Amino acid sequence: GESVGLHLPTLSVQEGDNSIINCAYSNSASDYFIWYKQESGKGPQFIIDIRSNMDKRQGQRVTVLLNKTVKHLSLQIAATQPGDSAVYFCAEEGGGNEKLTFGTGTRLTIIP
Amino acid sequence: ETGVTQSPTHLIKTRGQQVTLRCSSQSGHNTVSWYQQALGQGPQFIFQYYREEENGRGNFPPRFSGLQFPNYSSELNVNALELDDSALYLCASSPRGGQYNEQFFGPGTRLTVL
């Protein structure tokens, strides 16, 4: 069945360093991937997305990499700030039905 | 532009009761999806509504039902509540018109079943 999983449940990073959050997915039919950030008591907030015809996409301080060969997705956050502390989810969508399948999440903690 | 709103923010019910959660979609969005997020887990897809019709359903029993109204707002109804229904219920809206439509989430309703 389809599933999206994350390699690490927690990640602690020094303020100012770069963070890398990884995600594995299993559904080969997925063609759209999204990273969400969820702060305590809030709903998931869109960070960046990537379509399956791309292998890299950059935003402001964030980069998403997609490796379809090994079904792996990563989120890179440059120069992490205290406000980056949150749980990060990768999600996949396939087949055009807009159903998102989420992983368990990685909690990112920024050390001052 | 108004974002996705949900009500109530918190709710406490007892086993066997029924609950209705509400969601107002973002302006211009005609598709609403509902997700259940248990503590420490990622959101799980319940169902999606488009033009007042259910358009896809996840692995949830029939006691989870929904509605979408002409103004695209939506309700999630859960009958015969069970303890395991305690979770954060998230609503997300998106503009329908093809693939790769970003879903915008509301703040969620925290449901506690005692």
PDB file of C-alpha atoms in Angstrom:
ATOM      1  CA  GLY A   1       0.000   0.000   0.000  1.00  0.00           C
ATOM      2  CA  GLU A   2       1.023   3.585  -0.220  1.00  0.00           C
ATOM      3  CA  SER A   3       2.882   5.139   2.663  1.00  0.00           C
ATOM      4  CA  VAL A   4       5.116   8.046   3.372  1.00  0.00           C
ATOM      5  CA  GLY A   5       7.645   7.700   6.121  1.00  0.00           C
ATOM      6  CA  LEU A   6      10.351   9.777   7.671  1.00  0.00           C
ATOM      7  CA  HIS A   7      13.816   8.557   8.611  1.00  0.00           C
ATOM      8  CA  LEU A   8      14.193  10.527  11.837  1.00  0.00           C
ATOM      9  CA  PRO A   9      11.508  11.518  14.307  1.00  0.00           C
ATOM     10  CA  THR A  10      13.590  14.339  15.894  1.00  0.00           C
ATOM     11  CA  LEU A  11      16.344  16.629  14.734  1.00  0.00           C
ATOM     12  CA  SER A  12      18.256  19.229  16.739  1.00  0.00           C
ATOM     13  CA  VAL A  13      20.245  21.860  14.874  1.00  0.00           C
ATOM     14  CA  GLN A  14      22.350  24.785  16.012  1.00  0.00           C
ATOM     15  CA  GLU A  15      20.924  28.170  15.119  1.00  0.00           C
ATOM     16  CA  GLY A  16      22.465  29.399  11.896  1.00  0.00           C
ATOM     17  CA  ASP A  17      23.330  25.927  10.640  1.00  0.00           C
ATOM     18  CA  ASN A  18      21.584  24.188   7.768  1.00  0.00           C
ATOM     19  CA  SER A  19      18.933  21.527   8.410  1.00  0.00           C
ATOM     20  CA  ILE A  20      18.136  18.533   6.265  1.00  0.00           C
ATOM     21  CA  ILE A  21      14.941  16.567   6.813  1.00  0.00           C
ATOM     22  CA  ASN A  22      14.481  13.347   4.882  1.00  0.00           C
ATOM     23  CA  CYS A  23      11.427  11.436   3.751  1.00  0.00           C
ATOM     24  CA  ALA A  24      10.831   8.156   1.937  1.00  0.00           C
ATOM     25  CA  TYR A  25       7.720   7.378  -0.049  1.00  0.00           C
ATOM     26  CA  SER A  26       6.508   4.104  -1.483  1.00  0.00           C
ATOM     27  CA  ASN A  27       3.820   4.977  -4.036  1.00  0.00           C
ATOM     28  CA  SER A  28       5.409   5.096  -7.472  1.00  0.00           C
ATOM     29  CA  ALA A  29       2.250   6.721  -8.846  1.00  0.00           C
ATOM     30  CA  SER A  30       2.679   9.806  -6.677  1.00  0.00           C
ATOM     31  CA  ASP A  31       3.453  12.795  -8.833  1.00  0.00           C
ATOM     32  CA  TYR A  32       3.253  15.711  -6.463  1.00  0.00           C
ATOM     33  CA  PHE A  33       5.066  16.192  -3.164  1.00  0.00           C
ATOM     34  CA  ILE A  34       4.687  18.849  -0.532  1.00  0.00           C
ATOM     35  CA  TRP A  35       6.476  19.821   2.641  1.00  0.00           C
ATOM     36  CA  TYR A  36       4.403  21.240   5.461  1.00  0.00           C
ATOM     37  CA  LYS A  37       5.450  22.898   8.707  1.00  0.00           C
ATOM     38  CA  GLN A  38       3.229  22.512  11.739  1.00  0.00           C
ATOM     39  CA  GLU A  39       3.699  24.595  14.844  1.00  0.00           C
ATOM     40  CA  SER A  40       2.129  23.669  18.129  1.00  0.00           C
ATOM     41  CA  GLY A  41      -1.618  24.301  18.142  1.00  0.00           C
ATOM     42  CA  LYS A  42      -1.762  25.197  14.457  1.00  0.00           C
ATOM     43  CA  GLY A  43      -2.653  23.536  11.207  1.00  0.00           C
ATOM     44  CA  PRO A  44       0.007  22.491   8.693  1.00  0.00           C
ATOM     45  CA  GLN A  45       1.512  25.383   6.762  1.00  0.00           C
ATOM     46  CA  PHE A  46       2.682  24.932   3.178  1.00  0.00           C
ATOM     47  CA  ILE A  47       6.446  25.365   2.748  1.00  0.00           C
ATOM     48  CA  ILE A  48       7.348  24.174  -0.710  1.00  0.00           C
ATOM     49  CA  ASP A  49       6.202  21.662  -3.297  1.00  0.00           C
ATOM     50  CA  ILE A  50       7.704  19.764  -6.185  1.00  0.00           C
ATOM     51  CA  ARG A  51       6.275  17.852  -9.102  1.00  0.00           C
ATOM     52  CA  SER A  52       7.589  14.506 -10.203  1.00  0.00           C
ATOM     53  CA  ASN A  53       9.043  15.951 -13.425  1.00  0.00           C
ATOM     54  CA  MET A  54      11.510  17.962 -11.359  1.00  0.00           C
ATOM     55  CA  ASP A  55      14.364  16.913  -9.072  1.00  0.00           C
ATOM     56  CA  LYS A  56      15.026  20.190  -7.295  1.00  0.00           C
ATOM     57  CA  ARG A  57      13.110  23.279  -6.378  1.00  0.00           C
ATOM     58  CA  GLN A  58      14.212  26.273  -4.356  1.00  0.00           C
ATOM     59  CA  GLY A  59      12.303  28.746  -2.284  1.00  0.00           C
ATOM     60  CA  GLN A  60      13.288  31.327   0.248  1.00  0.00           C
ATOM     61  CA  ARG A  61      15.853  29.567   2.493  1.00  0.00           C
ATOM     62  CA  VAL A  62      14.353  26.184   1.574  1.00  0.00           C
ATOM     63  CA  THR A  63      15.191  23.630  -1.081  1.00  0.00           C
ATOM     64  CA  VAL A  64      13.375  20.412  -1.851  1.00  0.00           C
ATOM     65  CA  LEU A  65      15.134  17.549  -3.575  1.00  0.00           C
ATOM     66  CA  LEU A  66      13.338  14.629  -5.178  1.00  0.00           C
ATOM     67  CA  ASN A  67      15.034  11.373  -6.101  1.00  0.00           C
ATOM     68  CA  LYS A  68      12.474   9.237  -7.880  1.00  0.00           C
ATOM     69  CA  THR A  69      14.890   6.360  -8.381  1.00  0.00           C
ATOM     70  CA  VAL A  70      15.042   5.647  -4.661  1.00  0.00           C
ATOM     71  CA  LYS A  71      11.735   7.328  -3.805  1.00  0.00           C
ATOM     72  CA  HIS A  72      13.326   9.856  -1.514  1.00  0.00           C
ATOM     73  CA  LEU A  73      12.466  13.439  -0.707  1.00  0.00           C
ATOM     74  CA  SER A  74      14.424  15.921   1.351  1.00  0.00           C
ATOM     75  CA  LEU A  75      13.899  19.406   2.705  1.00  0.00           C
ATOM     76  CA  GLN A  76      16.886  21.632   3.244  1.00  0.00           C
ATOM     77  CA  ILE A  77      16.532  24.724   5.397  1.00  0.00           C
ATOM     78  CA  ALA A  78      19.389  27.191   5.194  1.00  0.00           C
ATOM     79  CA  ALA A  79      20.592  29.235   8.162  1.00  0.00           C
ATOM     80  CA  THR A  80      17.992  27.895  10.559  1.00  0.00           C
ATOM     81  CA  GLN A  81      16.300  30.324  12.897  1.00  0.00           C
ATOM     82  CA  PRO A  82      14.411  29.805  16.178  1.00  0.00           C
ATOM     83  CA  GLY A  83      11.167  30.269  14.261  1.00  0.00           C
ATOM     84  CA  ASP A  84      11.959  27.168  12.236  1.00  0.00           C
ATOM     85  CA  SER A  85      11.309  24.982  15.279  1.00  0.00           C
ATOM     86  CA  ALA A  86       8.261  22.890  14.419  1.00  0.00           C
ATOM     87  CA  VAL A  87       7.189  19.479  13.146  1.00  0.00           C
ATOM     88  CA  TYR A  88       7.805  19.008   9.446  1.00  0.00           C
ATOM     89  CA  PHE A  89       5.729  16.653   7.331  1.00  0.00           C
ATOM     90  CA  CYS A  90       6.235  15.449   3.827  1.00  0.00           C
ATOM     91  CA  ALA A  91       3.092  14.575   1.919  1.00  0.00           C
ATOM     92  CA  GLU A  92       2.446  12.970  -1.408  1.00  0.00           C
ATOM     93  CA  GLU A  93      -0.411  13.213  -3.851  1.00  0.00           C
ATOM     94  CA  GLY A  94      -1.117  11.062  -6.871  1.00  0.00           C
ATOM     95  CA  GLY A  95      -3.781  10.300  -9.403  1.00  0.00           C
ATOM     96  CA  GLY A  96      -5.248  13.782  -9.466  1.00  0.00           C
ATOM     97  CA  ASN A  97      -7.643  13.189  -6.604  1.00  0.00           C
ATOM     98  CA  GLU A  98      -5.913  15.671  -4.324  1.00  0.00           C
ATOM     99  CA  LYS A  99      -5.750  13.203  -1.449  1.00  0.00           C
ATOM    100  CA  LEU A 100      -2.623  13.892   0.562  1.00  0.00           C
ATOM    101  CA  THR A 101      -0.797  11.047   2.287  1.00  0.00           C
ATOM    102  CA  PHE A 102       1.321  12.327   5.158  1.00  0.00           C
ATOM    103  CA  GLY A 103       4.235  10.831   6.981  1.00  0.00           C
ATOM    104  CA  THR A 104       4.566  10.795  10.757  1.00  0.00           C
ATOM    105  CA  GLY A 105       6.654  13.961  10.887  1.00  0.00           C
ATOM    106  CA  THR A 106      10.055  15.142  12.096  1.00  0.00           C
ATOM    107  CA  ARG A 107      10.346  17.496  15.028  1.00  0.00           C
ATOM    108  CA  LEU A 108      13.004  20.116  14.346  1.00  0.00           C
ATOM    109  CA  THR A 109      14.461  21.874  17.369  1.00  0.00           C
ATOM    110  CA  ILE A 110      16.764  24.845  16.945  1.00  0.00           C
ATOM    111  CA  ILE A 111      19.446  25.178  19.607  1.00  0.00           C
ATOM    112  CA  PRO A 112      20.320  28.821  20.353  1.00  0.00           C
TER     113      PRO A 112
ATOM    114  CA  GLU B   1      -8.238  37.173   1.383  1.00  0.00           C
ATOM    115  CA  THR B   2      -9.707  35.157   4.254  1.00  0.00           C
ATOM    116  CA  GLY B   3      -7.974  31.915   5.136  1.00  0.00           C
ATOM    117  CA  VAL B   4      -9.523  28.615   6.145  1.00  0.00           C
ATOM    118  CA  THR B   5     -11.435  28.847   9.398  1.00  0.00           C
ATOM    119  CA  GLN B   6     -12.768  26.078  11.606  1.00  0.00           C
ATOM    120  CA  SER B   7     -15.150  25.940  14.531  1.00  0.00           C
ATOM    121  CA  PRO B   8     -15.174  25.176  17.330  1.00  0.00           C
ATOM    122  CA  THR B   9     -11.510  25.250  18.340  1.00  0.00           C
ATOM    123  CA  HIS B  10     -11.979  22.735  21.121  1.00  0.00           C
ATOM    124  CA  LEU B  11     -14.718  20.256  21.938  1.00  0.00           C
ATOM    125  CA  ILE B  12     -15.261  17.641  24.621  1.00  0.00           C
ATOM    126  CA  LYS B  13     -17.758  14.828  24.088  1.00  0.00           C
ATOM    127  CA  THR B  14     -18.517  11.480  25.671  1.00  0.00           C
ATOM    128  CA  ARG B  15     -18.600   8.065  24.064  1.00  0.00           C
ATOM    129  CA  GLY B  16     -21.664   7.425  21.934  1.00  0.00           C
ATOM    130  CA  GLN B  17     -22.407  11.086  21.316  1.00  0.00           C
ATOM    131  CA  GLN B  18     -22.475  12.792  17.952  1.00  0.00           C
ATOM    132  CA  VAL B  19     -20.421  15.809  16.874  1.00  0.00           C
ATOM    133  CA  THR B  20     -20.471  18.320  14.026  1.00  0.00           C
ATOM    134  CA  LEU B  21     -17.386  20.262  13.039  1.00  0.00           C
ATOM    135  CA  ARG B  22     -17.447  23.201  10.652  1.00  0.00           C
ATOM    136  CA  CYS B  23     -15.093  24.624   8.083  1.00  0.00           C
ATOM    137  CA  SER B  24     -15.141  27.715   5.905  1.00  0.00           C
ATOM    138  CA  SER B  25     -12.942  27.431   2.865  1.00  0.00           C
ATOM    139  CA  GLN B  26     -10.560  30.085   1.661  1.00  0.00           C
ATOM    140  CA  SER B  27     -12.035  32.619  -0.706  1.00  0.00           C
ATOM    141  CA  GLY B  28     -12.129  31.267  -4.250  1.00  0.00           C
ATOM    142  CA  HIS B  29     -11.623  27.637  -3.221  1.00  0.00           C
ATOM    143  CA  ASN B  30     -14.286  25.097  -4.120  1.00  0.00           C
ATOM    144  CA  THR B  31     -12.742  21.893  -2.786  1.00  0.00           C
ATOM    145  CA  VAL B  32     -12.617  20.938   0.884  1.00  0.00           C
ATOM    146  CA  SER B  33     -10.776  17.999   2.397  1.00  0.00           C
ATOM    147  CA  TRP B  34     -10.955  16.727   5.965  1.00  0.00           C
ATOM    148  CA  TYR B  35      -8.124  15.068   7.850  1.00  0.00           C
ATOM    149  CA  GLN B  36      -7.807  13.442  11.255  1.00  0.00           C
ATOM    150  CA  GLN B  37      -4.547  13.957  13.124  1.00  0.00           C
ATOM    151  CA  ALA B  38      -3.965  11.808  16.177  1.00  0.00           C
ATOM    152  CA  LEU B  39      -1.403  12.996  18.705  1.00  0.00           C
ATOM    153  CA  GLY B  40       2.117  12.531  17.398  1.00  0.00           C
ATOM    154  CA  GLN B  41       0.951  11.378  13.977  1.00  0.00           C
ATOM    155  CA  GLY B  42       0.588  12.860  10.544  1.00  0.00           C
ATOM    156  CA  PRO B  43      -2.855  13.843   9.276  1.00  0.00           C
ATOM    157  CA  GLN B  44      -4.961  11.027   7.797  1.00  0.00           C
ATOM    158  CA  PHE B  45      -7.299  11.734   4.894  1.00  0.00           C
ATOM    159  CA  ILE B  46     -10.983  11.289   5.765  1.00  0.00           C
ATOM    160  CA  PHE B  47     -12.755  12.539   2.647  1.00  0.00           C
ATOM    161  CA  GLN B  48     -12.966  15.368   0.144  1.00  0.00           C
ATOM    162  CA  TYR B  49     -15.880  17.400  -1.148  1.00  0.00           C
ATOM    163  CA  TYR B  50     -16.127  19.124  -4.491  1.00  0.00           C
ATOM    164  CA  ARG B  51     -19.255  20.889  -5.701  1.00  0.00           C
ATOM    165  CA  GLU B  52     -21.231  19.484  -2.801  1.00  0.00           C
ATOM    166  CA  GLU B  53     -20.392  15.874  -3.665  1.00  0.00           C
ATOM    167  CA  GLU B  54     -18.020  13.504  -1.920  1.00  0.00           C
ATOM    168  CA  ASN B  55     -14.970  13.108  -4.126  1.00  0.00           C
ATOM    169  CA  GLY B  56     -12.800  10.466  -2.553  1.00  0.00           C
ATOM    170  CA  ARG B  57     -12.754   8.849   0.861  1.00  0.00           C
ATOM    171  CA  GLY B  58     -10.059   7.442   3.081  1.00  0.00           C
ATOM    172  CA  ASN B  59     -10.198   4.424   5.354  1.00  0.00           C
ATOM    173  CA  PHE B  60     -12.818   5.724   7.767  1.00  0.00           C
ATOM    174  CA  PRO B  61     -16.119   4.057   8.749  1.00  0.00           C
ATOM    175  CA  PRO B  62     -19.520   5.345   7.571  1.00  0.00           C
ATOM    176  CA  ARG B  63     -20.165   7.036  10.919  1.00  0.00           C
ATOM    177  CA  PHE B  64     -17.838   9.726   9.561  1.00  0.00           C
ATOM    178  CA  SER B  65     -19.905  11.753   7.126  1.00  0.00           C
ATOM    179  CA  GLY B  66     -19.802  15.189   5.640  1.00  0.00           C
ATOM    180  CA  LEU B  67     -21.531  17.918   3.730  1.00  0.00           C
ATOM    181  CA  GLN B  68     -20.501  20.746   1.495  1.00  0.00           C
ATOM    182  CA  PHE B  69     -22.729  23.768   1.017  1.00  0.00           C
ATOM    183  CA  PRO B  70     -23.218  26.008  -2.043  1.00  0.00           C
ATOM    184  CA  ASN B  71     -20.822  28.555  -0.539  1.00  0.00           C
ATOM    185  CA  TYR B  72     -18.215  25.733  -0.358  1.00  0.00           C
ATOM    186  CA  SER B  73     -18.178  25.625   3.421  1.00  0.00           C
ATOM    187  CA  SER B  74     -18.281  22.139   4.874  1.00  0.00           C
ATOM    188  CA  GLU B  75     -19.259  20.057   7.879  1.00  0.00           C
ATOM    189  CA  LEU B  76     -17.793  16.883   9.283  1.00  0.00           C
ATOM    190  CA  ASN B  77     -20.177  14.740  11.301  1.00  0.00           C
ATOM    191  CA  VAL B  78     -19.121  11.854  13.493  1.00  0.00           C
ATOM    192  CA  ASN B  79     -21.737   9.580  15.032  1.00  0.00           C
ATOM    193  CA  ALA B  80     -21.379   7.121  17.904  1.00  0.00           C
ATOM    194  CA  LEU B  81     -18.131   8.663  19.095  1.00  0.00           C
ATOM    195  CA  GLU B  82     -15.385   6.342  20.297  1.00  0.00           C
ATOM    196  CA  LEU B  83     -12.412   7.122  22.493  1.00  0.00           C
ATOM    197  CA  ASP B  84     -10.067   6.702  19.508  1.00  0.00           C
ATOM    198  CA  ASP B  85     -11.862   9.534  17.727  1.00  0.00           C
ATOM    199  CA  SER B  86     -10.005  11.947  20.004  1.00  0.00           C
ATOM    200  CA  ALA B  87      -7.795  13.902  17.635  1.00  0.00           C
ATOM    201  CA  LEU B  88      -7.214  17.190  15.859  1.00  0.00           C
ATOM    202  CA  TYR B  89      -9.565  17.477  12.889  1.00  0.00           C
ATOM    203  CA  LEU B  90      -8.165  19.538  10.066  1.00  0.00           C
ATOM    204  CA  CYS B  91      -9.938  21.054   7.134  1.00  0.00           C
ATOM    205  CA  ALA B  92      -8.073  22.045   3.978  1.00  0.00           C
ATOM    206  CA  SER B  93      -9.354  23.922   0.966  1.00  0.00           C
ATOM    207  CA  SER B  94      -7.983  24.145  -2.533  1.00  0.00           C
ATOM    208  CA  PRO B  95      -8.978  25.575  -5.905  1.00  0.00           C
ATOM    209  CA  ARG B  96     -10.095  22.780  -8.183  1.00  0.00           C
ATOM    210  CA  GLY B  97      -8.963  22.954 -11.731  1.00  0.00           C
ATOM    211  CA  GLY B  98      -6.398  20.277 -12.233  1.00  0.00           C
ATOM    212  CA  GLN B  99      -3.593  18.588 -10.427  1.00  0.00           C
ATOM    213  CA  TYR B 100      -1.025  20.102  -8.155  1.00  0.00           C
ATOM    214  CA  ASN B 101      -3.342  22.362  -6.274  1.00  0.00           C
ATOM    215  CA  GLU B 102      -1.924  23.506  -2.971  1.00  0.00           C
ATOM    216  CA  GLN B 103      -4.137  22.677  -0.025  1.00  0.00           C
ATOM    217  CA  PHE B 104      -4.476  25.365   2.630  1.00  0.00           C
ATOM    218  CA  PHE B 105      -5.167  24.092   6.130  1.00  0.00           C
ATOM    219  CA  GLY B 106      -7.222  25.615   8.878  1.00  0.00           C
ATOM    220  CA  PRO B 107      -6.130  25.651  12.526  1.00  0.00           C
ATOM    221  CA  GLY B 108      -8.119  22.525  13.324  1.00  0.00           C
ATOM    222  CA  THR B 109     -10.680  21.470  15.927  1.00  0.00           C
ATOM    223  CA  ARG B 110      -9.363  19.555  18.910  1.00  0.00           C
ATOM    224  CA  LEU B 111     -11.899  16.851  19.791  1.00  0.00           C
ATOM    225  CA  THR B 112     -11.626  14.983  23.070  1.00  0.00           C
ATOM    226  CA  VAL B 113     -13.857  11.968  23.647  1.00  0.00           C
ATOM    227  CA  LEU B 114     -14.216  10.837  27.268  1.00  0.00           C
TER     228      LEU B 114
END
